[in-house]
PDB file of C-alpha atoms and ligand atoms in Angstrom:
ATOM      1  CA  MET A   1     -20.414 -10.868  -0.946  1.00 45.00           C
ATOM      2  CA  SER A   2     -20.592 -10.963  -4.722  1.00 50.00           C
ATOM      3  CA  THR A   3     -17.789 -10.573  -7.213  1.00 58.00           C
ATOM      4  CA  ALA A   4     -16.204  -7.454  -5.778  1.00 76.00           C
ATOM      5  CA  GLU A   5     -15.235  -7.505  -2.123  1.00 90.00           C
ATOM      6  CA  GLN A   6     -16.481  -4.508  -0.227  1.00 96.00           C
ATOM      7  CA  TYR A   7     -16.098  -3.559   3.405  1.00 98.00           C
ATOM      8  CA  ALA A   8     -16.957  -0.683   5.682  1.00 98.00           C
ATOM      9  CA  GLY A   9     -15.597   0.348   9.038  1.00 98.00           C
ATOM     10  CA  SER A  10     -15.647   3.138  11.590  1.00 98.00           C
ATOM     11  CA  CYS A  11     -14.084   4.365  14.787  1.00 98.00           C
ATOM     12  CA  LEU A  12     -15.654   4.043  18.236  1.00 98.00           C
ATOM     13  CA  CYS A  13     -17.424   7.431  18.144  1.00 98.00           C
ATOM     14  CA  GLY A  14     -18.423   7.123  14.488  1.00 98.00           C
ATOM     15  CA  ALA A  15     -16.754  10.332  13.331  1.00 98.00           C
ATOM     16  CA  VAL A  16     -14.307   8.455  11.107  1.00 98.00           C
ATOM     17  CA  ARG A  17     -15.793   6.127   8.489  1.00 98.00           C
ATOM     18  CA  TYR A  18     -14.150   4.298   5.633  1.00 98.00           C
ATOM     19  CA  GLU A  19     -14.867   1.901   2.813  1.00 98.00           C
ATOM     20  CA  ILE A  20     -12.697  -0.686   1.141  1.00 98.00           C
ATOM     21  CA  HIS A  21     -13.432  -1.788  -2.387  1.00 97.00           C
ATOM     22  CA  GLY A  22     -11.085  -4.718  -2.739  1.00 97.00           C
ATOM     23  CA  LYS A  23      -9.282  -7.387  -0.837  1.00 96.00           C
ATOM     24  CA  ILE A  24      -8.174  -7.394   2.770  1.00 97.00           C
ATOM     25  CA  GLY A  25      -4.784  -9.097   2.997  1.00 97.00           C
ATOM     26  CA  ASP A  26      -3.398 -11.525   5.534  1.00 98.00           C
ATOM     27  CA  ILE A  27      -4.433 -10.741   9.094  1.00 98.00           C
ATOM     28  CA  MET A  28      -1.495 -10.677  11.463  1.00 98.00           C
ATOM     29  CA  GLN A  29      -1.681 -10.289  15.196  1.00 98.00           C
ATOM     30  CA  CYS A  30       1.160  -7.974  16.149  1.00 98.00           C
ATOM     31  CA  HIS A  31       2.421  -8.214  19.708  1.00 98.00           C
ATOM     32  CA  CYS A  32       5.091  -5.508  19.422  1.00 97.00           C
ATOM     33  CA  SER A  33       5.297  -3.049  22.288  1.00 97.00           C
ATOM     34  CA  LYS A  34       4.147  -0.155  20.084  1.00 97.00           C
ATOM     35  CA  CYS A  35       0.984  -1.915  18.925  1.00 97.00           C
ATOM     36  CA  ARG A  36       0.292  -2.925  22.510  1.00 98.00           C
ATOM     37  CA  LYS A  37       0.564   0.692  23.642  1.00 97.00           C
ATOM     38  CA  ALA A  38      -1.424   2.049  20.696  1.00 97.00           C
ATOM     39  CA  ASN A  39      -4.253  -0.414  21.334  1.00 96.00           C
ATOM     40  CA  GLY A  40      -4.064  -0.717  25.107  1.00 96.00           C
ATOM     41  CA  SER A  41      -4.205  -4.463  24.658  1.00 97.00           C
ATOM     42  CA  ALA A  42      -2.197  -7.631  24.137  1.00 97.00           C
ATOM     43  CA  TYR A  43      -1.835  -7.161  20.396  1.00 98.00           C
ATOM     44  CA  ALA A  44      -3.119  -5.359  17.325  1.00 98.00           C
ATOM     45  CA  ALA A  45      -4.954  -7.270  14.595  1.00 98.00           C
ATOM     46  CA  ASN A  46      -3.688  -5.733  11.375  1.00 98.00           C
ATOM     47  CA  ALA A  47      -4.114  -6.496   7.690  1.00 98.00           C
ATOM     48  CA  PRO A  48      -2.773  -4.792   4.576  1.00 98.00           C
ATOM     49  CA  VAL A  49      -5.216  -3.022   2.290  1.00 98.00           C
ATOM     50  CA  ALA A  50      -4.254  -1.424  -1.012  1.00 98.00           C
ATOM     51  CA  ARG A  51      -4.318   2.339  -0.671  1.00 98.00           C
ATOM     52  CA  ALA A  52      -6.166   2.534  -3.984  1.00 98.00           C
ATOM     53  CA  ASP A  53      -8.986   0.383  -2.566  1.00 98.00           C
ATOM     54  CA  PHE A  54      -9.400   2.412   0.619  1.00 98.00           C
ATOM     55  CA  ARG A  55     -11.227   5.678   1.075  1.00 98.00           C
ATOM     56  CA  PHE A  56     -12.512   7.687   3.987  1.00 98.00           C
ATOM     57  CA  THR A  57     -16.228   8.462   3.686  1.00 98.00           C
ATOM     58  CA  ALA A  58     -16.369  10.676   6.773  1.00 98.00           C
ATOM     59  CA  GLY A  59     -14.141  12.283   9.335  1.00 98.00           C
ATOM     60  CA  GLU A  60     -10.813  12.259   7.523  1.00 96.00           C
ATOM     61  CA  ASP A  61     -10.236  15.698   9.076  1.00 97.00           C
ATOM     62  CA  ALA A  62     -10.723  14.155  12.546  1.00 98.00           C
ATOM     63  CA  LEU A  63      -7.781  11.801  12.038  1.00 98.00           C
ATOM     64  CA  LYS A  64      -4.624  12.445  13.957  1.00 98.00           C
ATOM     65  CA  LYS A  65      -1.278  10.988  12.990  1.00 98.00           C
ATOM     66  CA  PHE A  66       1.509   9.920  15.260  1.00 98.00           C
ATOM     67  CA  ALA A  67       4.938   8.889  13.988  1.00 97.00           C
ATOM     68  CA  SER A  68       5.721   5.965  16.273  1.00 96.00           C
ATOM     69  CA  SER A  69       9.006   5.478  14.434  1.00 94.00           C
ATOM     70  CA  ALA A  70      10.807   7.233  11.602  1.00 94.00           C
ATOM     71  CA  GLY A  71       9.023   5.254   8.901  1.00 95.00           C
ATOM     72  CA  THR A  72       5.657   4.591  10.504  1.00 96.00           C
ATOM     73  CA  GLN A  73       2.660   6.840  10.993  1.00 97.00           C
ATOM     74  CA  ARG A  74      -0.236   5.647  13.100  1.00 98.00           C
ATOM     75  CA  CYS A  75      -3.584   7.251  12.246  1.00 98.00           C
ATOM     76  CA  PHE A  76      -6.315   7.362  14.859  1.00 98.00           C
ATOM     77  CA  CYS A  77      -9.550   9.210  15.536  1.00 98.00           C
ATOM     78  CA  GLY A  78      -8.804  12.484  17.305  1.00 98.00           C
ATOM     79  CA  HIS A  79     -12.127  12.316  19.158  1.00 98.00           C
ATOM     80  CA  CYS A  80     -12.268   8.763  20.513  1.00 98.00           C
ATOM     81  CA  GLY A  81      -8.732   7.467  19.932  1.00 98.00           C
ATOM     82  CA  SER A  82      -9.614   4.408  17.849  1.00 98.00           C
ATOM     83  CA  PRO A  83      -6.580   3.307  15.837  1.00 98.00           C
ATOM     84  CA  ILE A  84      -7.624   3.033  12.177  1.00 98.00           C
ATOM     85  CA  ILE A  85      -4.595   2.529   9.933  1.00 98.00           C
ATOM     86  CA  SER A  86      -0.849   2.808   9.940  1.00 98.00           C
ATOM     87  CA  ILE A  87       1.222   3.932   6.995  1.00 97.00           C
ATOM     88  CA  LYS A  88       4.758   2.691   6.476  1.00 96.00           C
ATOM     89  CA  ALA A  89       7.122   4.693   4.303  1.00 96.00           C
ATOM     90  CA  GLU A  90       8.606   1.475   2.943  1.00 95.00           C
ATOM     91  CA  THR A  91       5.206   0.257   1.645  1.00 95.00           C
ATOM     92  CA  PRO A  92       3.453   3.466   0.531  1.00 94.00           C
ATOM     93  CA  ASP A  93       0.909   1.605  -1.632  1.00 97.00           C
ATOM     94  CA  PHE A  94      -0.609  -0.170   1.347  1.00 98.00           C
ATOM     95  CA  TYR A  95      -2.308   0.845   4.548  1.00 98.00           C
ATOM     96  CA  ARG A  96      -2.217  -1.476   7.520  1.00 98.00           C
ATOM     97  CA  LEU A  97      -5.805  -1.615   8.649  1.00 98.00           C
ATOM     98  CA  ARG A  98      -6.757  -2.194  12.290  1.00 98.00           C
ATOM     99  CA  ILE A  99      -9.384  -4.781  11.514  1.00 98.00           C
ATOM    100  CA  GLY A 100     -11.138  -4.356  14.849  1.00 98.00           C
ATOM    101  CA  THR A 101     -12.679  -1.208  13.343  1.00 98.00           C
ATOM    102  CA  LEU A 102     -14.502  -3.126  10.583  1.00 98.00           C
ATOM    103  CA  ASP A 103     -18.291  -3.118  10.644  1.00 98.00           C
ATOM    104  CA  THR A 104     -18.595  -5.642   7.819  1.00 96.00           C
ATOM    105  CA  PRO A 105     -18.235  -9.286   8.865  1.00 96.00           C
ATOM    106  CA  LEU A 106     -14.955 -10.791   7.775  1.00 95.00           C
ATOM    107  CA  ALA A 107     -14.769 -14.379   6.524  1.00 94.00           C
ATOM    108  CA  GLN A 108     -11.001 -14.761   6.797  1.00 95.00           C
ATOM    109  CA  ARG A 109      -9.100 -15.574   9.978  1.00 97.00           C
ATOM    110  CA  PRO A 110      -5.697 -14.466  11.302  1.00 98.00           C
ATOM    111  CA  VAL A 111      -2.747 -16.257   9.764  1.00 98.00           C
ATOM    112  CA  CYS A 112       0.040 -15.700  12.273  1.00 98.00           C
ATOM    113  CA  HIS A 113       1.455 -13.881  15.267  1.00 98.00           C
ATOM    114  CA  ILE A 114       4.289 -11.437  14.693  1.00 98.00           C
ATOM    115  CA  PHE A 115       6.678  -9.890  17.193  1.00 98.00           C
ATOM    116  CA  ALA A 116       5.733 -12.767  19.489  1.00 98.00           C
ATOM    117  CA  ALA A 117       9.091 -12.289  21.208  1.00 97.00           C
ATOM    118  CA  SER A 118       7.817  -8.898  22.410  1.00 97.00           C
ATOM    119  CA  LYS A 119       4.491 -10.107  23.753  1.00 97.00           C
ATOM    120  CA  ALA A 120       3.311  -9.067  27.189  1.00 98.00           C
ATOM    121  CA  GLU A 121       4.532 -11.417  29.891  1.00 97.00           C
ATOM    122  CA  TRP A 122       0.935 -11.878  31.041  1.00 98.00           C
ATOM    123  CA  GLU A 123      -0.361 -12.938  27.654  1.00 97.00           C
ATOM    124  CA  GLN A 124      -0.821 -16.576  26.728  1.00 96.00           C
ATOM    125  CA  ILE A 125      -1.092 -17.214  23.002  1.00 96.00           C
ATOM    126  CA  ALA A 126      -3.555 -20.071  22.977  1.00 95.00           C
ATOM    127  CA  ASP A 127      -3.930 -20.975  19.299  1.00 97.00           C
ATOM    128  CA  ASP A 128      -1.850 -23.027  16.874  1.00 97.00           C
ATOM    129  CA  LEU A 129      -1.022 -20.241  14.418  1.00 98.00           C
ATOM    130  CA  PRO A 130       2.643 -19.752  13.528  1.00 98.00           C
ATOM    131  CA  GLN A 131       4.501 -17.375  15.826  1.00 98.00           C
ATOM    132  CA  TYR A 132       7.329 -15.222  14.520  1.00 98.00           C
ATOM    133  CA  ALA A 133       9.756 -13.517  16.862  1.00 97.00           C
ATOM    134  CA  GLU A 134       9.636 -10.399  14.672  1.00 95.00           C
ATOM    135  CA  ARG A 135       8.163  -9.592  11.273  1.00 91.00           C
ATOM    136  CA  PRO A 136       8.809 -12.612   8.995  1.00 88.00           C
TER     137      PRO A 136
HETATM  138 ZN1   ZN B 201     -13.869   8.365  16.791  1.00 83.54          ZN
HETATM  139 ZN1   ZN B 202       3.157  -3.980  16.000  1.00 83.54          ZN
END
C-alpha cells in the first residue's frame, strides 16, 4: 500500500461490492447478542470507516436494512445475507464495517473485545486483548 490506503470488499455472492479510500479504524470484536445473531457466530469483527471514504461500486440496490434497535441499522446483502455495514444514528459520519467482507489483506489486528459480558456461554476468548463488558 502506498500513500493512500485503499481497500475493496464484497459479500458472499458478489452482488454487493465496495471500496474504501482511507483508513480503517480500530477493529473491535463485538460479542453482543445482536451481532451474534446477525453473523450466526461468536462475535462480529467490526471497524469504523468514514462514510466519506466508503462507496458501493456494485449492488447497492441489493442491500437490505434492518433496524436492530432504534438507532442502529444493519445493512446486508439481500441475496446472500452477508452483513456489510451498520449505521448508528449517533455517529452518522461513520459506518461500522464488517471486516470479514474485505477482499484486500489487512495489516492491522483487532484491538479489543466489546460486550464480552454478553458472549456466548460456549465461547472461550483465548487471546490477551482487553475485554470490555460493554462498549468502552
Ligand atoms: Zn451477496
Ligand atoms: Zn455487537
